[in-house]
PDB file of C-alpha atoms in Angstrom:
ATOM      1  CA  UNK A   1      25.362  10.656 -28.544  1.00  0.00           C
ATOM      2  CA  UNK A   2      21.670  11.254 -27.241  1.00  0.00           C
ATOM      3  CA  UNK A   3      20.144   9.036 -29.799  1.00  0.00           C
ATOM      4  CA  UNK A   4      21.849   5.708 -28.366  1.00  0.00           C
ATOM      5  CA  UNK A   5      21.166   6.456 -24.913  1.00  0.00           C
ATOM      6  CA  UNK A   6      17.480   7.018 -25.504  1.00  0.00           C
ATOM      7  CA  UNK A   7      17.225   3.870 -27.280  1.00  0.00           C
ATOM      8  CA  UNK A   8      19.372   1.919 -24.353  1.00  0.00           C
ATOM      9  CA  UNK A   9      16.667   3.479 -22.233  1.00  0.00           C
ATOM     10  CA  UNK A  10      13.705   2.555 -23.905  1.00  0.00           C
ATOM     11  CA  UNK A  11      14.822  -0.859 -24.326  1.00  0.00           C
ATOM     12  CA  UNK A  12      15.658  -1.508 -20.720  1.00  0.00           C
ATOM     13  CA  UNK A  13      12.230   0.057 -19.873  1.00  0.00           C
ATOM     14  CA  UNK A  14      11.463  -2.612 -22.314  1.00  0.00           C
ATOM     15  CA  UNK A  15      13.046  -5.420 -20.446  1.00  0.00           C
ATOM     16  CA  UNK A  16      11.589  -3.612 -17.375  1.00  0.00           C
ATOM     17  CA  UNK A  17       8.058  -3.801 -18.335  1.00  0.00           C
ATOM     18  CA  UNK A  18       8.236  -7.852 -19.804  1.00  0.00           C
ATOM     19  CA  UNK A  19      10.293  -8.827 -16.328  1.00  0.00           C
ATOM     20  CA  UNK A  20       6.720  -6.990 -14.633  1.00  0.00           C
ATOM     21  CA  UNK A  21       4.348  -8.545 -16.608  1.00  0.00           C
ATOM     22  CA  UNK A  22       5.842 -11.782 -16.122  1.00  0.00           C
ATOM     23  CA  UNK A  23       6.003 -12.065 -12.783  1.00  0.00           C
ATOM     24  CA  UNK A  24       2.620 -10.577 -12.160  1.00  0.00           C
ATOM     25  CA  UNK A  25       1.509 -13.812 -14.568  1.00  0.00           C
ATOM     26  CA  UNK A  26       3.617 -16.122 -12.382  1.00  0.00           C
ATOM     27  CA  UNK A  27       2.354 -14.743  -9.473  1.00  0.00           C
ATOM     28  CA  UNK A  28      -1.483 -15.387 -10.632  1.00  0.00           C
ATOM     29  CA  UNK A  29      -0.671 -18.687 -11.320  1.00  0.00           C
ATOM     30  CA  UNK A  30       1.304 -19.932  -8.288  1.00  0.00           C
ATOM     31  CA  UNK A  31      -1.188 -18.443  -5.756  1.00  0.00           C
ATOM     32  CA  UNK A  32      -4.102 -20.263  -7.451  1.00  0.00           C
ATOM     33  CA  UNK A  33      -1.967 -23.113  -6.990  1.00  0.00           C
ATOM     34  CA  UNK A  34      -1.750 -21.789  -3.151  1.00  0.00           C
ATOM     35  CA  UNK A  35      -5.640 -21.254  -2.773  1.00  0.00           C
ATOM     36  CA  UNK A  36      -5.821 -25.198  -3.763  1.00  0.00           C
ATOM     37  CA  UNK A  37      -3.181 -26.386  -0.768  1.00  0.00           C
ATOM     38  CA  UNK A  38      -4.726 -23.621   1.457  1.00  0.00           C
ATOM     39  CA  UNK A  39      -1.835 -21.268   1.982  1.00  0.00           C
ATOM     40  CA  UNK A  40      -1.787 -17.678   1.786  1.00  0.00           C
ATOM     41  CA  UNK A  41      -0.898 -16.004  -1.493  1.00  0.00           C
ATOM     42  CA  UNK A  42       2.897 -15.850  -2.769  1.00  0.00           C
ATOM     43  CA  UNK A  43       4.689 -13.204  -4.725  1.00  0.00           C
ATOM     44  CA  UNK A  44       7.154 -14.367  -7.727  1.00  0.00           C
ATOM     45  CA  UNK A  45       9.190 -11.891  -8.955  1.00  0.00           C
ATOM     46  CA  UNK A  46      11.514 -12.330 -11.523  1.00  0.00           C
ATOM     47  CA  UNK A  47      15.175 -10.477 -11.478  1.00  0.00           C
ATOM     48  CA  UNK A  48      18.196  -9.944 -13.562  1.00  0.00           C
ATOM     49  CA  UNK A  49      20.626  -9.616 -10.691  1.00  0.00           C
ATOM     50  CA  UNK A  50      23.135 -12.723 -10.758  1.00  0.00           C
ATOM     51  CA  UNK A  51      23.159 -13.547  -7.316  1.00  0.00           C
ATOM     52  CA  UNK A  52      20.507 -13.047  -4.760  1.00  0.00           C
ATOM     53  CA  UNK A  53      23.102 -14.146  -1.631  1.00  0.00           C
ATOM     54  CA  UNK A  54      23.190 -10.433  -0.357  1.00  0.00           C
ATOM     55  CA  UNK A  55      20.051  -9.451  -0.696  1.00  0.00           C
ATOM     56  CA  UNK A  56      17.993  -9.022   2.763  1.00  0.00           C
ATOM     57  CA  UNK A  57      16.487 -11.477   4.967  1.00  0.00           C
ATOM     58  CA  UNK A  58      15.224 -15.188   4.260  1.00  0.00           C
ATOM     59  CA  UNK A  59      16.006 -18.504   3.241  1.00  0.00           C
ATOM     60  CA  UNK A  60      18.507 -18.584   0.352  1.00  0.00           C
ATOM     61  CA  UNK A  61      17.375 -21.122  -2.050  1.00  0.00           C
ATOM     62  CA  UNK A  62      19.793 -21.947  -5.756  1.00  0.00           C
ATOM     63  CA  UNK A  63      19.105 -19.264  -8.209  1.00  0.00           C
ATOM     64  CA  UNK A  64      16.373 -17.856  -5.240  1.00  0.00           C
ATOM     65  CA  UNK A  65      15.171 -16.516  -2.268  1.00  0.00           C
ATOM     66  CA  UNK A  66      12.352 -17.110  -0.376  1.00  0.00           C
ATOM     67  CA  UNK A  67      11.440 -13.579   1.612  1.00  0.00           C
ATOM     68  CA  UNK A  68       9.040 -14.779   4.414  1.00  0.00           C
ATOM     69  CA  UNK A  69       8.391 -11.912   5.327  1.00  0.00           C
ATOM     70  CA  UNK A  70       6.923 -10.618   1.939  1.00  0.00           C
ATOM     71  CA  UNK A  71       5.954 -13.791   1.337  1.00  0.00           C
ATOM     72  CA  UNK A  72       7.949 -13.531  -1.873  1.00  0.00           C
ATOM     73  CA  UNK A  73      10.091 -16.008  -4.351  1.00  0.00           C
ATOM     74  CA  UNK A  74      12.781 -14.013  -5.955  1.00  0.00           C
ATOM     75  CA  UNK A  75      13.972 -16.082  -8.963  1.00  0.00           C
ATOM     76  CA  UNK A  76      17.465 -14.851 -10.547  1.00  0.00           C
ATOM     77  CA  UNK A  77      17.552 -15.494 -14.411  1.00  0.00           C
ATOM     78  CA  UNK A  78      21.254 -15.214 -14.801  1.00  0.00           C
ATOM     79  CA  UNK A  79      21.826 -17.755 -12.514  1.00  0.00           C
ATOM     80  CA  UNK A  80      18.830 -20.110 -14.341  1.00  0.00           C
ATOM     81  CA  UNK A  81      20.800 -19.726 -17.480  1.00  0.00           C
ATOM     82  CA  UNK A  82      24.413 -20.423 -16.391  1.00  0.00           C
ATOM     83  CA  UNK A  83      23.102 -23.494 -13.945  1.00  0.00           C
ATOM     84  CA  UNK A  84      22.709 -25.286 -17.238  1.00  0.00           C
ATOM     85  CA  UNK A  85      20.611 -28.034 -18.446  1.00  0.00           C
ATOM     86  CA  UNK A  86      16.750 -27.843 -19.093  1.00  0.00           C
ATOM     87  CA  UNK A  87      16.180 -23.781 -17.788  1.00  0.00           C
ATOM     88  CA  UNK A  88      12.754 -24.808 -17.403  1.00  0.00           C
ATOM     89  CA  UNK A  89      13.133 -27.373 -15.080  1.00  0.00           C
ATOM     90  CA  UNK A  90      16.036 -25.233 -13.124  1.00  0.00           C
ATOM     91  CA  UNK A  91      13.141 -23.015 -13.108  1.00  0.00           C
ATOM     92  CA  UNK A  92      10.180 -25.396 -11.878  1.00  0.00           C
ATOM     93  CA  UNK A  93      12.473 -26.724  -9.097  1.00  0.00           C
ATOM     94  CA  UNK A  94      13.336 -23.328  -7.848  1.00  0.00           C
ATOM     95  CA  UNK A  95      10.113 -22.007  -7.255  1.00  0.00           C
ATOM     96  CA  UNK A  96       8.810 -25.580  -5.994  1.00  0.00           C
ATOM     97  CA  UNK A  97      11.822 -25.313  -3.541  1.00  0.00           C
ATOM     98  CA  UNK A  98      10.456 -21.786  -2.404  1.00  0.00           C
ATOM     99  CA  UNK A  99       7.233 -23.027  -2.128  1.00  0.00           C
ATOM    100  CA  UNK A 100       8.379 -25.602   0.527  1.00  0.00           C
ATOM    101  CA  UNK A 101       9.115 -22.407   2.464  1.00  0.00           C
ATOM    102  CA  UNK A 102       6.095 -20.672   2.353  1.00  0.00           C
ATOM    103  CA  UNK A 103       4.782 -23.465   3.355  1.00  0.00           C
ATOM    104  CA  UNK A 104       6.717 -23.965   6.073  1.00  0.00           C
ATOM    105  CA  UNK A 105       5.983 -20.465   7.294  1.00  0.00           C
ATOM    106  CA  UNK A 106       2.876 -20.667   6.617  1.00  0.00           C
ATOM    107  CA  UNK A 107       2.816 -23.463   9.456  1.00  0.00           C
ATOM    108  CA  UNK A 108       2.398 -26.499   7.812  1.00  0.00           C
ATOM    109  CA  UNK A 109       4.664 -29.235   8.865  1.00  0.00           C
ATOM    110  CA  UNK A 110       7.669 -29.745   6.226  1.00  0.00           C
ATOM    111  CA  UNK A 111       6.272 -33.586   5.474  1.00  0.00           C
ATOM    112  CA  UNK A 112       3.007 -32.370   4.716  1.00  0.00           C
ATOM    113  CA  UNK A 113       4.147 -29.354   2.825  1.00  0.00           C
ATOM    114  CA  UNK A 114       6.795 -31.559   0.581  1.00  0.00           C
ATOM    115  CA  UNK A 115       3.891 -34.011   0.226  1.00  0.00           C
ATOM    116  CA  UNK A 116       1.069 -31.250  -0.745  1.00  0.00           C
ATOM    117  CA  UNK A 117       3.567 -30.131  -2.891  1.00  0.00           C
ATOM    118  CA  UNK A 118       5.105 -33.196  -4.246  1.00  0.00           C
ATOM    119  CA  UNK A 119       8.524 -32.549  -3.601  1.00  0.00           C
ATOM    120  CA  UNK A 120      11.223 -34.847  -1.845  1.00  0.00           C
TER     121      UNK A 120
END
């Protein structure tokens, strides 16, 4: 019975590691794309839990949560993949949406952070 259990462990050490490395990637790429609308850097983590409603402070956004505070987007893939339609998108328009609150924290004004950001 130890066998399966060590290989249930190393694969969700696994999953783990690729949720990590993804999110560090995401998180390169969405603060360059801060440093160009001149707003402080932004976190994007990644997470398998299905709903991020009870987790801590901030501004509940679908399938995320924007954490002022941390200044992180926490983007829930279970709830990407049962939303339906293009995940990508689903995706895109979460983290946009979290954006618009970073932005807003970050004090810009919410017309000129939906228009630095294109978003309506």
């Amino acid at each position: 019975m130890g066998t399966p259990t060590k290989e249930l462990l190393r694969n969700a050490e696994g999953i783990r590691e690729v949720l990590v490395e993804a999110s560090r990637e995401l998180t390169s790429e969405i603060s360059s794309a801060c440093r160009i609308l001149h707003l402080p850097g932004v976190e994007v983590l990644l997470s398998l839990k299905e709903s991020q409603e009870e987790e801590g402070e901030g501004t509940l956004i679908e399938c995320g949560r924007y954490d002022p505070v941390s200044r992180e987007i926490l983007v829930s893939l279970p709830c990407l993949l049962r939303s339906g339609g293009n995940i990508a998108d689903k995706f895109l328009e979460t983290v946009s949406h979290g954006l618009v609150h970073h932005c807003q924290f970050a004090g810009g004004p919410d017309k000129v952070c939906k228009v630095k950001l294109g978003v309506k």
